[in-house]
């Protein structure tokens, strides 16, 4: 016997559109034509009877499962590590179901509309991440602007945004970067500061320090940079793996957003059906 799955119904299981509700007069019955759905439905007294039916419908499967459990002997379940454990009791599951008033309160604090907005934002962010990665193929220009090295050993580098990477033995460069953060430096001012102070700090450690500077036009490609300083790194395989994982993540985010949108349509359809059945 499997345990009750409460992941999707314990708090706010549904999503809806982001348009606002038009509140009806207290003396006018709710009808479907009066409304555009929005987060305000959870605090609108006129929507309470419809939302209560929706709440009951949502938790009905869990209540039915609890009723069936009461007629059976307690079930033993096997955990992921292979040990046996007693399933929660019907009373324990019952306590996990919020009252209708508590459910309404929960929706007002973190509603389905919030999840809808969050899923849309996450999807857009993931799309941008994939697009950025697609534009960073191995043979595209790198963002490298300064390389600190000694002989055939790279000590660290600065990218076009003033970001710093340092290798073992070049902790002084990271210290300079941290100081730039404390000074609130950004952009070119930050890059110039790290170049100047980083060169000073590293030259005290490495008498044969070499500092190579690049522009947008002279920067090596990502492949060239990798072959020069990281010859054992398989840049093609690394890029292919990163791109595949990013696209898989995008597919997952799209599926999540689609599921939220489906829940949105289901909720709207159900509530509209209830309102259409009400007398005008």
Coordinates of C-alpha atoms in Angstrom, one line a residue:
X1 CA 0.0 0.0 0.0
X2 CA 1.5 3.3 -1.0
X3 CA 1.4 6.4 1.2
X4 CA -0.9 9.3 0.4
X5 CA 0.8 11.8 -1.9
X6 CA 0.3 15.2 -0.3
X7 CA 2.9 17.1 -2.3
X8 CA 0.5 18.7 -4.7
X9 CA -2.4 19.4 -2.4
X10 CA -1.1 20.3 1.0
X11 CA -0.7 24.0 0.4
X12 CA -1.8 25.7 -2.9
X13 CA -2.4 23.1 -5.6
X14 CA -3.8 25.2 -8.3
X15 CA -2.8 28.1 -10.6
X16 CA -4.8 30.7 -12.4
X17 CA -4.5 33.7 -14.7
X18 CA -3.1 37.0 -13.6
X19 CA -6.1 39.2 -14.5
X20 CA -8.0 41.0 -11.8
X21 CA -11.5 40.1 -10.5
X22 CA -14.4 42.4 -10.8
X23 CA -16.2 42.3 -7.5
X24 CA -20.0 42.0 -7.6
X25 CA -22.4 44.0 -5.4
X26 CA -23.5 42.2 -2.3
X27 CA -27.1 42.4 -3.6
X28 CA -26.2 40.9 -7.0
X29 CA -25.7 37.1 -7.5
X30 CA -22.4 36.0 -8.8
X31 CA -22.5 35.1 -12.5
X32 CA -19.7 34.1 -14.9
X33 CA -20.1 37.2 -17.0
X34 CA -19.2 39.4 -14.1
X35 CA -15.7 38.1 -13.6
X36 CA -12.1 38.0 -14.7
X37 CA -10.1 35.8 -12.4
X38 CA -7.3 37.1 -10.2
X39 CA -5.7 36.8 -6.8
X40 CA -8.5 38.9 -5.2
X41 CA -10.9 36.0 -5.4
X42 CA -9.5 34.5 -2.2
X43 CA -10.4 37.6 -0.2
X44 CA -13.7 38.4 -1.9
X45 CA -16.6 37.2 0.4
X46 CA -18.9 36.8 -2.7
X47 CA -16.5 34.1 -4.0
X48 CA -16.4 32.1 -0.8
X49 CA -19.2 29.5 -1.7
X50 CA -17.6 28.7 -5.0
X51 CA -14.1 28.4 -3.6
X52 CA -15.4 26.2 -0.8
X53 CA -16.8 23.8 -3.4
X54 CA -13.4 23.9 -5.2
X55 CA -11.6 23.3 -1.9
X56 CA -13.8 20.2 -1.2
X57 CA -13.3 18.9 -4.7
X58 CA -9.5 19.3 -4.4
X59 CA -9.2 17.4 -1.1
X60 CA -11.9 14.8 -1.9
X61 CA -9.3 12.2 -3.2
X62 CA -7.3 12.5 0.0
X63 CA -10.4 12.3 2.2
X64 CA -11.5 9.2 0.3
X65 CA -8.1 7.6 0.8
X66 CA -8.2 8.3 4.5
X67 CA -11.6 6.8 4.8
X68 CA -10.3 3.6 3.0
X69 CA -7.3 3.5 5.4
X70 CA -9.6 3.4 8.4
X71 CA -11.1 0.2 7.2
X72 CA -7.8 -1.5 6.8
X73 CA -4.9 -2.6 8.9
X74 CA -2.0 -0.1 9.2
X75 CA 0.3 -0.5 6.2
X76 CA 4.1 -1.0 6.3
X77 CA 6.1 0.8 3.6
X78 CA 9.7 0.4 2.5
X79 CA 11.9 3.5 2.6
X80 CA 14.5 4.3 0.0
X81 CA 17.3 2.8 2.1
X82 CA 15.4 -0.5 2.3
X83 CA 14.1 -0.3 5.9
X84 CA 10.5 -0.9 6.8
X85 CA 8.5 1.9 8.3
X86 CA 4.9 2.3 9.4
X87 CA 2.7 4.5 7.2
X88 CA 1.2 7.6 8.8
X89 CA -2.1 6.9 10.5
X90 CA -5.4 8.2 9.1
X91 CA -5.6 10.7 11.9
X92 CA -2.1 12.0 11.0
X93 CA -3.1 12.4 7.4
X94 CA -6.3 14.1 8.5
X95 CA -4.4 16.7 10.4
X96 CA -2.4 17.5 7.2
X97 CA -5.6 18.8 5.5
X98 CA -6.1 22.5 6.3
X99 CA -9.5 23.8 7.2
X100 CA -11.2 25.8 4.4
X101 CA -10.5 29.1 6.2
X102 CA -6.9 28.2 6.7
X103 CA -6.7 27.2 3.0
X104 CA -8.0 30.6 2.0
X105 CA -5.5 32.3 4.3
X106 CA -2.7 30.2 2.7
X107 CA -3.8 31.3 -0.8
X108 CA -3.7 34.9 0.2
X109 CA -0.1 34.5 1.5
X110 CA 1.3 32.4 -1.3
X111 CA -1.4 31.7 -3.9
X112 CA -1.6 29.8 -7.1
X113 CA -1.1 33.1 -8.9
X114 CA 2.3 33.5 -7.3
X115 CA 3.3 30.0 -8.5
X116 CA 2.0 31.0 -11.9
X117 CA 4.2 34.1 -12.0
X118 CA 7.2 32.2 -10.6
X119 CA 7.0 29.5 -13.2
X120 CA 6.8 32.0 -16.0
X121 CA 9.8 33.9 -14.6
X122 CA 11.8 30.7 -14.2
X123 CA 11.0 29.6 -17.7
X124 CA 12.2 32.9 -19.1
X125 CA 15.3 32.8 -17.1
X126 CA 16.1 29.3 -18.3
X127 CA 15.5 30.3 -21.9
X128 CA 18.0 33.1 -21.5
X129 CA 20.5 30.8 -19.9
X130 CA 20.3 28.4 -22.8
X131 CA 20.5 31.2 -25.4
X132 CA 23.6 32.6 -23.6
X133 CA 25.3 29.1 -23.6
X134 CA 24.5 28.6 -27.3
X135 CA 26.4 31.8 -28.0
X136 CA 29.4 30.6 -26.1
X137 CA 30.4 27.7 -28.3
X138 CA 34.1 26.6 -28.3
X139 CA 35.0 28.6 -31.4
X140 CA 33.3 31.8 -30.3
X141 CA 35.4 34.8 -28.9
X142 CA 36.2 34.4 -25.2
X143 CA 35.5 37.1 -22.6
X144 CA 39.2 37.1 -21.5
X145 CA 40.7 40.5 -21.2
X146 CA 43.8 39.9 -19.0
X147 CA 45.9 36.8 -18.4
X148 CA 48.4 36.6 -15.6
X149 CA 51.0 33.8 -16.1
X150 CA 54.5 32.7 -15.5
X151 CA 56.2 30.4 -18.1
X152 CA 53.5 27.9 -19.2
X153 CA 51.5 28.2 -16.0
X154 CA 48.4 30.4 -15.8
X155 CA 47.9 32.2 -12.5
X156 CA 44.6 33.8 -13.2
X157 CA 42.6 36.0 -15.6
X158 CA 40.1 38.8 -15.7
X159 CA 37.1 38.7 -18.0
X160 CA 35.4 41.6 -19.7
X161 CA 33.0 42.2 -16.8
X162 CA 35.8 42.4 -14.3
X163 CA 35.3 38.9 -13.1
X164 CA 38.4 37.2 -11.7
X165 CA 39.6 33.5 -11.7
X166 CA 42.7 32.6 -9.8
X167 CA 44.6 29.4 -9.5
X168 CA 46.5 27.8 -6.6
X169 CA 49.4 30.0 -5.6
X170 CA 47.7 33.2 -6.9
X171 CA 45.6 33.9 -3.8
X172 CA 46.9 37.5 -3.9
X173 CA 44.9 38.1 -7.1
X174 CA 41.7 37.0 -5.3
X175 CA 42.6 39.3 -2.4
X176 CA 42.8 42.2 -4.9
X177 CA 39.4 41.2 -6.3
X178 CA 37.9 41.1 -2.8
X179 CA 39.3 44.6 -2.2
X180 CA 37.7 45.8 -5.4
X181 CA 34.4 44.5 -4.1
X182 CA 34.8 46.4 -0.9
X183 CA 35.5 49.6 -2.8
X184 CA 32.3 49.1 -4.9
X185 CA 34.2 49.1 -8.2
X186 CA 32.4 47.8 -11.3
X187 CA 32.9 47.6 -15.0
X188 CA 36.1 49.0 -16.5
X189 CA 37.1 50.7 -13.2
X190 CA 37.1 47.4 -11.5
X191 CA 39.0 45.7 -14.3
X192 CA 41.6 48.5 -14.3
X193 CA 42.0 48.3 -10.5
X194 CA 42.5 44.5 -10.5
X195 CA 45.0 44.7 -13.5
X196 CA 47.1 47.4 -11.7
X197 CA 47.0 46.0 -8.2
X198 CA 47.0 42.4 -9.2
X199 CA 50.1 42.9 -11.3
X200 CA 51.9 44.5 -8.3
X201 CA 50.9 41.7 -5.9
X202 CA 51.7 38.8 -8.2
X203 CA 55.0 40.3 -9.4
X204 CA 56.2 40.1 -5.8
X205 CA 55.5 36.4 -5.8
X206 CA 56.5 35.7 -9.4
X207 CA 59.6 37.7 -10.7
X208 CA 58.9 36.4 -14.2
X209 CA 55.2 37.4 -14.2
X210 CA 53.7 37.9 -17.6
X211 CA 50.6 40.0 -18.2
X212 CA 48.8 39.6 -21.5
X213 CA 46.0 42.0 -22.3
X214 CA 43.3 41.6 -25.0
X215 CA 40.5 43.7 -26.6
X216 CA 37.2 42.6 -28.1
X217 CA 39.1 42.2 -31.4
X218 CA 42.2 40.4 -30.1
X219 CA 40.7 38.1 -27.5
X220 CA 41.4 34.4 -28.1
X221 CA 38.5 32.1 -28.9
X222 CA 37.4 29.8 -26.1
X223 CA 39.1 26.9 -27.8
X224 CA 42.4 28.8 -28.3
X225 CA 42.3 29.9 -24.6
X226 CA 41.6 26.3 -23.5
X227 CA 44.3 24.8 -25.7
X228 CA 46.9 27.3 -24.5
X229 CA 46.3 27.1 -20.8
X230 CA 44.3 23.9 -20.2
X231 CA 45.5 21.4 -22.8
X232 CA 44.1 18.4 -20.9
X233 CA 40.6 19.9 -20.9
X234 CA 38.2 18.5 -23.5
X235 CA 36.3 21.7 -24.4
X236 CA 34.0 20.1 -26.9
X237 CA 32.8 17.4 -24.6
X238 CA 32.4 19.9 -21.7
X239 CA 30.4 22.2 -23.9
X240 CA 28.2 19.4 -25.3
X241 CA 27.5 18.2 -21.8
X242 CA 26.7 21.7 -20.5
X243 CA 24.4 22.4 -23.4
X244 CA 22.6 19.1 -23.1
X245 CA 22.0 19.7 -19.4
X246 CA 20.8 23.2 -20.0
X247 CA 18.3 22.1 -22.7
X248 CA 17.1 19.3 -20.4
X249 CA 16.5 21.8 -17.7
X250 CA 14.6 24.0 -20.1
X251 CA 12.4 21.1 -21.1
X252 CA 11.6 20.5 -17.4
X253 CA 10.9 24.2 -16.7
X254 CA 8.6 24.2 -19.8
X255 CA 6.7 21.1 -18.5
X256 CA 6.3 22.7 -15.1
X257 CA 4.9 25.9 -16.6
X258 CA 2.6 23.9 -18.9
X259 CA 1.3 22.0 -15.8
X260 CA 0.7 25.3 -14.0
X261 CA -1.1 26.7 -17.0
X262 CA -3.2 23.5 -17.2
X263 CA -4.2 23.8 -13.5
X264 CA -5.1 27.4 -14.3
X265 CA -7.5 26.5 -17.0
X266 CA -9.0 23.7 -14.9
X267 CA -9.7 26.0 -12.0
X268 CA -11.2 28.7 -14.1
X269 CA -13.4 26.2 -15.9
X270 CA -14.6 24.7 -12.6
X271 CA -15.4 28.0 -11.0
X272 CA -17.0 29.4 -14.1
X273 CA -19.2 26.3 -14.3
X274 CA -20.3 26.9 -10.7
X275 CA -21.1 30.6 -11.3
X276 CA -23.1 29.8 -14.5
X277 CA -25.3 27.5 -12.4
X278 CA -26.1 30.3 -10.0
X279 CA -29.2 32.4 -10.5
X280 CA -28.6 35.8 -12.0

